[in-house]
Amino acid sequence: MSMPRLLAEGILKSALTEPAPDLAELGVAFEAAARRRLGRSLSIRQVDAGSCNGCELEIHALSNAYYDLERFGLRFVASPRHADVLLVTGPVTLNMREALERTYAATPAPKWVVAAGACAIDGGLFAGSYACAGSVDKVLTVDIRIPGCPPTPTALLKGLLALMEGAKR
Amino acid sequence: MRWDQVTVDVRGWRQATESLIAGRRTLLGLWGEPNRVHMASRGEDEIAVVSLACPKGSFPSVGARHSPAIRLERAIADLYGLKAEGTLDGRLWLDHGRWTVRHPLGAAARSKGPAPYAFLAAEGESLHQIPVGPVHAGIIEPGHFRFTASGETVVRLEERLGYVHRGLEGLIAGAPLDRAARLAGRASGDSTVAYAVAFARAAEAALGVEAPSRAHWLRGLMAELERLANHLGDIGAICNDAAFALMHAHCAVLREQVLRAADVAFGHRLMMDCVTPGGVAVDLTPAGAEAVRDLVRTVRERFPLLIDLYDDTASLQDRTVGTGIVKAELAAWFGASGYVGRASSGGFDARKAFPYPPYDALEFEVPTRDEGDVNARVWIRIEETRQSLSLIDQILDGLPKGPPTAPLASGAGEGLALVEGFRGDVFIWLRLEPGKVTSAYLRDPSWFQWPLLEAAIEGNIVADFPLCNKSFNCSYAGVDL
Ligand code: SF4
């Protein structure tokens, strides 16, 4: 029976979860007051607007035990109606443009847009295609950009935490 | 791998179609170029490409009699404006009327703008429709699913894809080889290694260059790490969709460890751009090899516990056994590869059927099952995970010394490759001119798996769809391109 063993290990062994990434290098001042405000949470709705799915794989990784996104009060939600943040990937294909705009419209204010990955930031290798708008900021106002192809989970975490700090000031 | 390319007339095209219908050959791909169409198929031990000129802008439909070709023909019509005469489905597929042009890769014309999509009708008393997507509830790729249900039971599912069409083949055409290779590596991010290997092999075939043997072996190492990462992720995600989060949490930890080992060994967690035409971009250092050995040790130790957990949990089995069945005949008709085909009695694996290095020198088995349900697709992944661990051991033990790349001659020609990704066989065909790629065709295994998902869900309850869908884990980006 492996269930009891796995559960017991979960209690007895130390957690895999790693310390929060250092945000100083992003230029985000982390005052004690800002820390306290982390009490509130941000809900994130992810929108794939033409990604190769590489970005999504790393966004998924944020939920694994190493990064454990939820400990920071960040969580993914199923509906834009419950979201504070749209986390957008991909070069915004023209076939997804309207869906992205409608998702944004369905998100209640205040709301923030994160462009994650090279494609979302400037179209990446897909810039100039007949099938792409070319970047998220061609369609929505972008609040923060997280570079990488795909961005690593650590980069994503840093970007989201930075947004959270900024968003609450 | 033996392959031939012949130009045929309409009669030859029809004969090639007949051989698919009769089941003598299996369709590998169907694609266009301006004023030309090509059909690739496989027999026992060779691949053939037949090409037909289309001076009038049309060709005899293959899909009219061989359904696996239907969506491929719709894509050809959208991209090149070449019509399949006699097709039963003339609806647009990739083109949603949102691009600035129609037939972007053929004789481009002005777009007519979006029009409503005519979903297939399902009529009857008390039937209702459930539209889902393109934006889904979870963090997954966009696509639209139209369910027709009678109460809880799905009577019909129709997929509508194309939302993540980025124009990849159009961007590759005209691009220099290195840029084209990076684009190919972004066809489907979870299979970036498989695509990069297929692209490199096709380019090498076109140029008559052989990569050094160390490069072949390192490509094999990357491909098996990719398979391992995806299978571990999938096994956990399938269980999660059956509301068994414990499995998901543990599998996600193992998957993360694979990606970290890949990062140490090759400098990128998903190993993007690590395979290049001519060889590999990153050589393996002793420290990298050690990281991979550590990983194999960890997975060997942890994975059996998880398999027991899967096997012992009756509530989980209750969801996966007998759910979403794909019949063996249907899987064979579609030439479905990967875990979808192998869970339904299909034994095709490009690594065995058309052995390319390093697999021609390695020992491994291709697991198959006959039940065709979600459970069988989980078990194929479990077995393949074990095989991948053994393959990684063999590769690290036998890794040849020597340079990791060979110089590439500049030249012209056509080349193709068939490479086994975690999802099934990836097919790539290229036409090169000195210094650039002039046309490219990338065929994801999901082309022949998506339609089976429509069949698998029939008669199941709507609530089991996420579970079925995850057990297929078809690619959207790889099909939409
Ligand atoms: S940024 Fe890179 S990983 Fe992300 S969608 Fe674009 S190509 Fe894929």
XYZ file of C-alpha atoms and ligand atoms in Angstrom:
658
model
C 0.000 0.000 0.000
C 1.693 3.128 -1.122
C -0.932 5.675 -0.068
C -0.129 5.586 3.691
C 3.582 5.704 2.928
C 3.271 8.685 0.625
C 1.057 10.522 3.082
C 3.372 9.771 6.013
C 6.358 10.995 4.013
C 4.506 14.203 3.328
C 4.259 14.822 7.063
C 7.680 13.590 8.103
C 9.907 14.925 5.347
C 10.699 18.581 4.974
C 8.880 20.486 2.273
C 10.319 20.793 -1.245
C 9.061 24.336 -1.487
C 11.831 26.829 -2.078
C 12.232 30.278 -0.534
C 10.652 33.203 -2.328
C 12.766 34.511 -5.189
C 14.814 37.613 -4.539
C 12.959 40.535 -5.995
C 15.659 43.113 -5.316
C 17.193 42.501 -8.715
C 13.907 43.447 -10.349
C 14.133 46.794 -8.674
C 11.131 46.164 -6.494
C 11.493 47.663 -3.044
C 10.109 45.248 -0.542
C 9.173 47.255 2.497
C 7.686 45.735 5.583
C 4.451 47.525 4.843
C 4.222 45.970 1.401
C 4.844 42.580 2.915
C 1.886 43.013 5.210
C -0.347 43.812 2.285
C 0.399 40.392 0.819
C -2.448 39.331 3.053
C -4.741 40.022 0.145
C -4.670 37.718 -2.812
C -4.638 38.156 -6.553
C -6.637 35.886 -8.806
C -5.137 35.109 -12.181
C -6.883 34.056 -15.358
C -4.447 32.655 -17.890
C -5.204 33.227 -21.572
C -3.322 31.408 -24.303
C -3.493 33.807 -27.241
C -1.507 31.708 -29.681
C 1.223 30.197 -27.554
C 3.179 27.133 -28.639
C 2.159 25.772 -25.220
C 5.708 26.069 -23.909
C 4.720 29.055 -21.773
C 1.735 27.149 -20.375
C 3.971 24.268 -19.288
C 6.022 26.626 -17.153
C 2.927 28.399 -15.835
C 1.668 24.982 -14.760
C 4.946 24.367 -12.975
C 4.182 27.332 -10.689
C 1.698 25.132 -8.894
C 4.136 22.320 -8.147
C 5.600 21.858 -4.689
C 8.815 23.699 -5.530
C 7.227 27.026 -6.432
C 3.863 26.667 -4.708
C 2.332 29.823 -6.111
C -0.602 29.827 -3.724
C 1.527 30.498 -0.663
C 1.917 34.052 -1.975
C -1.796 34.575 -2.269
C -1.681 34.111 -6.020
C -4.097 31.667 -7.509
C -5.438 30.651 -10.876
C -9.157 30.970 -11.418
C -11.382 29.435 -14.058
C -13.452 32.481 -14.913
C -12.368 35.978 -15.914
C -15.243 37.207 -13.747
C -13.220 36.145 -10.707
C -9.905 37.450 -11.957
C -7.771 40.463 -11.089
C -5.013 39.609 -13.532
C -4.963 38.284 -17.081
C -1.781 36.354 -17.724
C -1.501 36.330 -21.500
C 0.854 34.248 -23.647
C 1.413 34.002 -27.376
C 1.740 36.460 -30.274
C -2.060 37.065 -30.237
C -3.227 35.172 -33.262
C -5.942 36.950 -35.194
C -8.111 33.903 -34.576
C -7.779 34.473 -30.797
C -7.880 38.247 -30.754
C -11.603 38.589 -30.168
C -11.605 35.882 -27.492
C -8.827 37.774 -25.696
C -10.717 41.054 -25.925
C -13.871 39.427 -24.655
C -12.041 37.781 -21.794
C -10.643 41.190 -20.846
C -14.074 42.761 -21.068
C -15.458 40.041 -18.801
C -12.851 40.771 -16.133
C -14.023 43.257 -13.494
C -11.926 46.354 -12.757
C -9.447 46.943 -11.265
C -7.535 44.566 -13.508
C -4.027 44.102 -14.724
C -2.534 42.469 -17.799
C 0.681 40.494 -17.766
C 2.380 39.618 -21.057
C 4.378 36.449 -20.456
C 7.000 35.206 -22.887
C 8.781 36.515 -25.949
C 5.735 35.991 -28.170
C 3.416 37.985 -25.936
C 5.947 40.796 -25.551
C 6.822 41.423 -29.186
C 5.600 38.491 -31.250
C 8.867 36.605 -30.821
C 9.628 34.507 -33.859
C 6.060 35.010 -35.055
C 6.304 38.761 -35.482
C 5.201 39.792 -38.940
C 2.983 36.790 -39.622
C -0.218 37.252 -41.608
C -1.998 35.397 -38.808
C -0.852 37.351 -35.728
C -1.558 40.749 -34.211
C 2.043 40.571 -33.059
C 2.034 41.293 -29.314
C -0.384 41.638 -26.424
C 0.053 45.410 -26.225
C -1.376 45.741 -29.735
C -4.662 44.628 -28.203
C -4.622 45.441 -24.470
C -2.704 47.779 -22.194
C 0.052 45.704 -20.660
C 1.098 46.343 -17.063
C 4.068 44.042 -16.806
C 6.181 41.961 -19.185
C 7.929 38.749 -18.229
C 10.605 37.825 -20.760
C 11.777 34.338 -21.682
C 11.009 31.662 -24.203
C 9.383 30.342 -22.189
C 9.892 32.352 -18.981
C 11.123 30.044 -16.224
C 8.781 29.477 -13.295
C 11.108 31.610 -11.182
C 10.868 34.456 -13.691
C 7.082 34.123 -13.744
C 6.916 34.126 -9.973
C 9.092 37.215 -9.731
C 7.007 39.028 -12.308
C 3.741 38.182 -10.614
C 5.031 39.160 -7.187
C 6.340 42.412 -8.582
C 2.939 43.101 -10.072
C 1.300 42.331 -6.767
C 3.513 44.825 -4.992
C 2.886 47.441 -7.608
C -0.809 46.742 -7.795
C -1.366 47.410 -4.115
C 0.570 50.583 -3.778
C 14.926 4.999 -43.801
C 13.919 4.316 -47.403
C 11.747 6.879 -49.089
C 10.788 7.763 -52.615
C 9.188 10.807 -54.098
C 7.381 10.449 -57.403
C 5.324 12.816 -59.472
C 2.049 11.231 -60.543
C -0.911 12.095 -62.725
C -4.498 12.031 -61.533
C -4.653 8.268 -62.055
C -1.584 7.720 -59.930
C -3.076 9.975 -57.249
C -6.253 7.893 -57.245
C -4.219 4.693 -56.996
C -2.352 6.063 -54.017
C -5.705 6.912 -52.444
C -6.934 3.345 -53.107
C -3.955 1.884 -51.276
C -4.968 3.881 -48.187
C -8.580 2.787 -48.414
C -7.558 -0.837 -48.811
C -5.403 -0.522 -45.714
C -2.238 -1.475 -47.580
C -0.632 1.812 -46.641
C -1.074 4.339 -43.847
C -1.422 8.051 -44.460
C 1.446 10.081 -43.015
C 0.635 13.470 -44.398
C -1.148 15.487 -47.051
C -0.004 19.000 -47.854
C 0.189 21.690 -50.449
C 2.615 23.927 -52.188
C 1.504 26.610 -54.605
C -0.146 24.618 -57.442
C 0.903 21.214 -56.128
C -0.207 18.678 -53.545
C 1.766 15.915 -51.898
C 0.677 12.759 -50.106
C 3.023 10.774 -47.864
C 2.244 7.266 -46.723
C 4.044 4.423 -45.080
C 4.182 0.764 -45.932
C 5.944 -1.983 -43.979
C 9.436 -0.574 -44.260
C 9.367 2.416 -46.552
C 7.817 5.827 -46.952
C 6.516 7.126 -50.264
C 5.574 10.634 -51.305
C 3.416 11.125 -54.380
C 3.096 14.598 -55.836
C 0.440 15.921 -58.155
C 0.464 19.161 -60.099
C -2.778 21.139 -59.762
C -2.809 23.502 -62.748
C -6.547 24.075 -62.304
C -6.255 24.666 -58.576
C -7.849 21.369 -57.547
C -7.078 17.712 -56.969
C -9.188 14.585 -56.437
C -10.252 14.448 -52.804
C -8.620 11.793 -50.667
C -10.827 12.588 -47.700
C -14.008 11.820 -49.623
C -13.143 8.148 -49.282
C -10.511 8.144 -46.576
C -11.797 10.210 -43.662
C -8.429 10.757 -41.905
C -7.561 13.108 -44.788
C -10.581 15.398 -44.439
C -9.116 18.007 -42.098
C -5.779 17.906 -43.906
C -7.570 18.831 -47.121
C -9.460 21.613 -45.400
C -6.128 23.030 -44.221
C -4.729 22.836 -47.780
C -7.779 24.683 -49.100
C -7.409 27.400 -46.448
C -3.668 27.909 -46.846
C -3.134 27.341 -50.569
C -6.566 27.742 -52.113
C -6.340 24.266 -53.659
C -9.720 22.548 -53.653
C -10.293 18.857 -52.995
C -12.750 17.816 -55.730
C -15.576 15.764 -54.334
C -14.874 16.574 -50.681
C -17.702 15.976 -48.249
C -16.633 18.851 -46.034
C -15.880 22.142 -47.729
C -15.973 24.234 -44.550
C -13.035 26.410 -43.605
C -10.752 24.924 -40.955
C -7.747 27.086 -40.038
C -9.115 30.210 -41.677
C -11.676 31.798 -39.366
C -12.096 34.776 -41.673
C -9.871 36.841 -39.386
C -6.660 36.982 -41.384
C -6.080 39.883 -43.691
C -5.826 37.474 -46.627
C -7.259 34.173 -47.779
C -4.960 31.464 -49.115
C -1.917 33.140 -47.557
C 0.507 30.546 -48.925
C -1.025 30.277 -52.395
C -2.601 32.905 -54.597
C -3.541 35.277 -51.802
C -6.966 36.882 -52.011
C -8.808 39.406 -49.873
C -10.416 38.022 -46.765
C -14.189 37.961 -46.742
C -14.294 38.427 -42.986
C -15.648 36.084 -40.349
C -18.742 34.034 -41.071
C -20.699 31.813 -38.697
C -19.355 28.267 -38.537
C -21.861 25.581 -39.475
C -21.519 22.875 -36.858
C -22.805 19.491 -37.921
C -26.429 19.045 -37.040
C -27.572 16.528 -34.476
C -31.320 16.431 -34.404
C -33.681 14.662 -32.124
C -35.948 15.230 -29.227
C -34.501 16.598 -26.004
C -31.020 17.037 -27.411
C -29.175 20.082 -26.235
C -25.894 21.678 -27.226
C -23.067 22.758 -24.951
C -20.502 25.104 -26.493
C -17.104 25.132 -24.742
C -14.150 27.359 -25.554
C -12.018 28.633 -27.155
C -10.988 29.945 -23.732
C -11.244 27.028 -21.308
C -11.497 26.946 -17.552
C -8.029 25.537 -16.971
C -4.591 26.505 -18.189
C -4.802 24.747 -21.518
C -4.635 25.643 -25.154
C -7.615 27.230 -26.893
C -10.059 25.316 -29.035
C -13.804 25.006 -29.329
C -15.788 21.908 -28.426
C -19.411 21.620 -29.396
C -21.203 18.908 -27.450
C -24.600 17.631 -28.330
C -25.964 15.821 -25.310
C -29.012 13.889 -24.347
C -29.258 14.551 -20.648
C -25.818 13.645 -19.282
C -24.778 11.572 -22.266
C -22.730 12.929 -25.129
C -24.352 12.128 -28.459
C -21.831 14.018 -30.524
C -18.717 16.050 -30.028
C -17.426 18.267 -32.759
C -14.074 19.993 -32.459
C -13.278 23.296 -34.016
C -9.617 24.252 -33.935
C -7.370 26.769 -35.674
C -7.370 29.386 -32.886
C -3.617 29.227 -32.401
C -2.751 29.294 -36.101
C 0.337 31.489 -36.146
C 1.301 30.961 -39.785
C 4.295 28.830 -38.865
C 4.794 27.117 -42.217
C 4.523 30.468 -43.966
C 7.200 31.901 -41.680
C 9.495 28.929 -42.286
C 9.158 29.301 -46.061
C 11.844 31.762 -47.075
C 13.646 31.651 -43.715
C 17.321 30.732 -43.384
C 17.876 27.244 -42.010
C 18.742 28.224 -38.431
C 15.719 30.474 -38.033
C 13.499 27.847 -39.653
C 14.797 25.273 -37.169
C 13.910 27.518 -34.241
C 10.438 28.044 -35.663
C 9.968 24.283 -36.063
C 10.988 23.886 -32.412
C 8.009 26.059 -31.509
C 5.349 24.079 -33.377
C 4.289 22.485 -30.110
C 6.277 23.510 -27.067
C 5.899 20.206 -25.244
C 7.477 18.418 -28.224
C 10.158 20.935 -29.049
C 12.885 18.275 -29.070
C 10.889 15.911 -31.295
C 10.193 18.703 -33.781
C 13.765 19.951 -33.723
C 15.081 16.438 -34.343
C 12.593 15.851 -37.160
C 13.469 19.201 -38.720
C 17.199 18.567 -38.432
C 16.897 15.083 -39.908
C 14.785 16.322 -42.807
C 17.262 19.114 -43.526
C 20.193 16.717 -43.282
C 18.420 14.321 -45.667
C 17.850 17.158 -48.133
C 21.476 18.232 -47.975
C 22.950 14.746 -47.895
C 24.700 15.398 -44.573
C 24.974 12.954 -41.684
C 25.160 14.307 -38.150
C 28.011 12.881 -36.046
C 27.102 9.895 -33.925
C 27.562 11.769 -30.649
C 24.920 14.223 -31.855
C 22.495 11.400 -32.635
C 22.930 9.986 -29.161
C 22.500 13.333 -27.454
C 19.361 13.934 -29.504
C 18.124 10.577 -28.249
C 18.902 11.609 -24.675
C 16.963 14.838 -25.053
C 14.062 13.070 -26.738
C 13.780 10.567 -23.890
C 13.983 13.302 -21.251
C 11.175 15.068 -23.100
C 9.115 11.886 -23.182
C 9.747 11.315 -19.486
C 8.732 14.851 -18.524
C 5.548 14.739 -20.574
C 4.463 11.277 -19.510
C 5.009 12.085 -15.841
C 3.082 15.315 -16.259
C 0.268 13.564 -18.110
C -0.103 10.695 -15.657
C -0.497 13.193 -12.837
C -2.818 15.462 -14.804
C -5.092 12.599 -15.840
C -5.435 11.530 -12.210
C -6.086 15.144 -11.265
C -8.974 15.248 -13.719
C -10.330 12.220 -11.895
C -10.108 14.351 -8.716
C -7.096 12.495 -7.338
C -4.753 15.333 -6.511
C -2.191 13.314 -4.561
C -0.927 11.610 -7.724
C -0.823 14.948 -9.481
C 1.293 16.542 -6.757
C 3.826 13.715 -6.754
C 4.052 13.430 -10.537
C 4.502 17.202 -10.820
C 7.490 16.993 -8.469
C 9.095 14.306 -10.628
C 8.374 16.273 -13.780
C 10.012 19.338 -12.270
C 13.071 17.248 -11.473
C 13.298 16.137 -15.109
C 13.161 19.748 -16.294
C 15.832 20.767 -13.781
C 18.114 17.956 -14.910
C 17.548 19.012 -18.538
C 18.456 22.559 -17.565
C 21.720 21.423 -15.963
C 22.545 19.105 -18.862
C 21.507 21.265 -21.811
C 20.957 24.764 -20.477
C 17.193 24.955 -21.097
C 14.405 23.299 -19.131
C 12.463 22.273 -22.231
C 15.635 21.897 -24.319
C 14.407 24.407 -26.894
C 16.893 25.147 -29.690
C 19.275 22.504 -28.322
C 19.000 20.369 -31.475
C 20.148 22.069 -34.674
C 20.570 20.917 -38.269
C 23.964 19.219 -38.348
C 24.006 18.161 -34.715
C 23.270 19.579 -31.298
C 23.884 23.086 -29.978
C 25.025 21.976 -26.536
C 27.401 19.157 -25.699
C 26.906 17.131 -22.539
C 29.432 17.765 -19.777
C 30.304 15.222 -17.048
C 28.301 17.362 -14.610
C 25.318 17.265 -16.956
C 25.563 13.505 -17.286
C 25.695 13.201 -13.498
C 22.555 15.310 -13.137
C 20.732 13.019 -15.537
C 21.976 9.913 -13.702
C 20.759 11.364 -10.417
C 17.415 12.035 -12.001
C 17.093 8.471 -13.265
C 17.920 7.182 -9.781
C 15.255 9.376 -8.199
C 12.539 8.506 -10.700
C 13.360 4.785 -10.396
C 12.956 5.058 -6.654
C 9.788 7.168 -6.570
C 7.866 6.052 -9.626
C 6.995 2.492 -8.497
C 5.257 3.945 -5.451
C 3.126 6.108 -7.681
C 2.250 3.216 -9.948
C 1.129 1.243 -6.887
C -0.900 4.195 -5.778
C -2.591 4.372 -9.170
C -3.204 0.661 -9.222
C -4.467 0.443 -5.629
C -6.945 3.269 -5.695
C -10.309 1.839 -6.568
C -12.028 5.224 -6.837
C -9.498 6.258 -9.465
C -9.771 3.055 -11.444
C -13.504 3.474 -11.339
C -13.094 6.631 -13.389
C -10.445 5.467 -15.842
C -11.403 1.875 -16.628
C -13.887 1.570 -19.457
C -14.003 5.345 -20.055
C -13.443 6.898 -23.489
C -12.871 3.767 -25.521
C -11.240 3.966 -28.954
C -11.829 0.827 -30.996
C -8.755 -0.821 -32.484
C -10.101 -0.713 -36.066
C -10.750 2.999 -35.862
C -7.308 3.722 -34.418
C -5.729 1.678 -37.215
C -7.861 3.413 -39.876
C -6.568 6.768 -38.679
C -3.040 5.447 -38.353
C -3.062 6.849 -34.819
C 0.336 6.649 -33.214
C 1.626 7.269 -29.720
C -0.236 6.213 -26.598
C -3.584 6.719 -28.341
C -2.726 4.131 -31.008
C -0.810 1.814 -28.700
C -3.622 1.711 -26.137
C -5.872 0.462 -28.969
C -3.703 -2.415 -30.220
C -1.541 -0.364 -32.564
C 2.132 -1.193 -32.359
C 3.578 1.525 -34.575
C 6.559 3.416 -33.204
C 8.797 5.353 -35.588
C 11.820 4.475 -33.448
C 11.235 0.797 -34.267
C 9.525 0.871 -37.652
C 12.052 3.197 -39.277
C 14.946 2.963 -36.826
C 17.073 6.075 -36.758
C 20.126 6.524 -34.606
C 20.602 6.092 -31.717
C 17.552 3.801 -31.495
C 18.948 1.317 -34.005
C 21.619 0.517 -31.405
C 19.415 0.504 -28.293
C 17.152 -2.057 -26.702
C 13.615 -1.151 -25.821
C 10.082 -2.413 -26.095
C 6.989 -0.781 -27.489
C 4.145 -1.507 -25.068
C 0.648 -2.046 -26.407
C -2.755 -2.714 -24.858
C -6.085 -3.659 -26.313
C -8.704 -1.988 -24.111
C -8.457 1.455 -25.711
C -9.762 3.261 -22.612
C -8.364 6.023 -20.410
C -6.776 3.409 -18.154
C -4.951 1.815 -21.096
C -3.613 5.193 -22.181
C -2.318 5.739 -18.645
C -0.635 2.335 -18.609
C 1.070 2.899 -21.953
C 2.581 6.047 -20.463
C 3.664 4.144 -17.355
C 5.356 1.461 -19.447
C 6.972 4.014 -21.725
C 8.303 5.917 -18.727
C 10.102 2.748 -17.665
C 11.421 2.234 -21.184
C 12.689 5.806 -21.324
C 14.605 5.333 -18.066
C 16.313 2.298 -19.535
C 17.028 4.135 -22.793
C 18.603 7.022 -20.891
C 20.850 4.572 -19.034
C 21.888 2.956 -22.294
C 22.597 6.305 -23.925
C 24.727 7.553 -21.026
C 26.638 4.261 -20.944
C 27.292 4.131 -24.666
C 27.593 7.814 -25.579
C 30.176 7.999 -28.374
C 32.969 10.539 -28.206
C 33.563 13.046 -30.960
C 32.248 16.360 -32.191
C 28.627 17.323 -31.474
C 28.043 18.891 -34.882
C 28.969 18.397 -38.515
C 29.415 21.278 -40.934
C 26.397 21.814 -43.150
C 26.877 22.078 -46.871
C 24.799 24.735 -48.550
C 22.642 23.040 -51.119
C 19.225 22.371 -52.508
C 16.928 19.401 -52.295
C 14.008 17.796 -50.560
C 14.110 15.812 -47.380
C 11.758 14.244 -44.899
C 11.891 12.666 -41.481
C 9.638 10.716 -39.178
C 10.497 10.999 -35.504
C 8.751 9.574 -32.467
C 7.713 12.302 -30.031
C 6.015 11.577 -26.715
C 2.622 11.940 -28.393
C 3.400 9.905 -31.501
C 5.168 10.319 -34.822
C 6.095 13.785 -36.011
C 6.488 14.047 -39.793
C 8.418 16.862 -41.442
C 9.047 17.475 -45.125
C 11.258 20.276 -46.416
C 12.330 21.797 -49.686
C 15.613 23.677 -49.487
C 17.393 26.118 -51.696
C 20.929 27.286 -50.977
C 20.733 29.247 -47.737
C 17.015 28.941 -47.099
C 13.945 26.788 -46.771
C 11.445 27.296 -49.578
C 8.583 25.117 -48.314
C 7.908 23.115 -45.211
C 5.269 20.749 -43.945
C 5.021 19.771 -40.296
C 2.471 17.141 -39.356
C 1.719 16.654 -35.695
C 0.557 13.217 -34.499
C -2.585 14.889 -33.170
C -4.024 15.259 -36.686
C -4.870 11.556 -36.465
C -5.826 11.602 -32.777
C -8.203 14.552 -32.449
C -10.869 12.858 -34.590
C -10.631 9.753 -32.394
C -11.401 11.847 -29.330
C -14.708 12.745 -30.960
C -15.433 9.038 -31.294
C -14.138 8.120 -27.830
C -16.445 10.479 -25.956
C -19.633 9.307 -27.650
C -21.920 7.621 -25.157
C -19.857 8.842 -22.194
C -21.149 11.465 -19.791
C -20.220 15.093 -20.338
C -18.446 15.157 -16.977
C -15.962 12.563 -18.194
C -14.823 14.727 -21.076
C -11.943 16.465 -19.254
C -10.621 13.078 -18.204
C -10.868 11.631 -21.735
C -9.396 14.762 -23.226
C -6.445 14.709 -20.851
C -5.797 11.049 -21.596
C -5.422 12.040 -25.272
C -3.583 15.287 -24.528
C -3.687 16.259 -28.180
C -1.751 19.279 -29.325
C -3.592 22.391 -30.483
C -0.530 24.412 -31.434
C 0.982 21.492 -33.360
C -2.144 21.085 -35.482
C -3.015 24.763 -35.879
C 0.587 25.816 -36.527
S 7.473 32.649 -25.796
Fe 8.449 30.784 -26.516
S 7.552 29.195 -25.222
Fe 6.223 30.976 -25.040
S 4.671 30.706 -26.606
Fe 6.310 31.909 -27.535
S 7.587 30.382 -28.551
Fe 6.329 29.290 -27.091
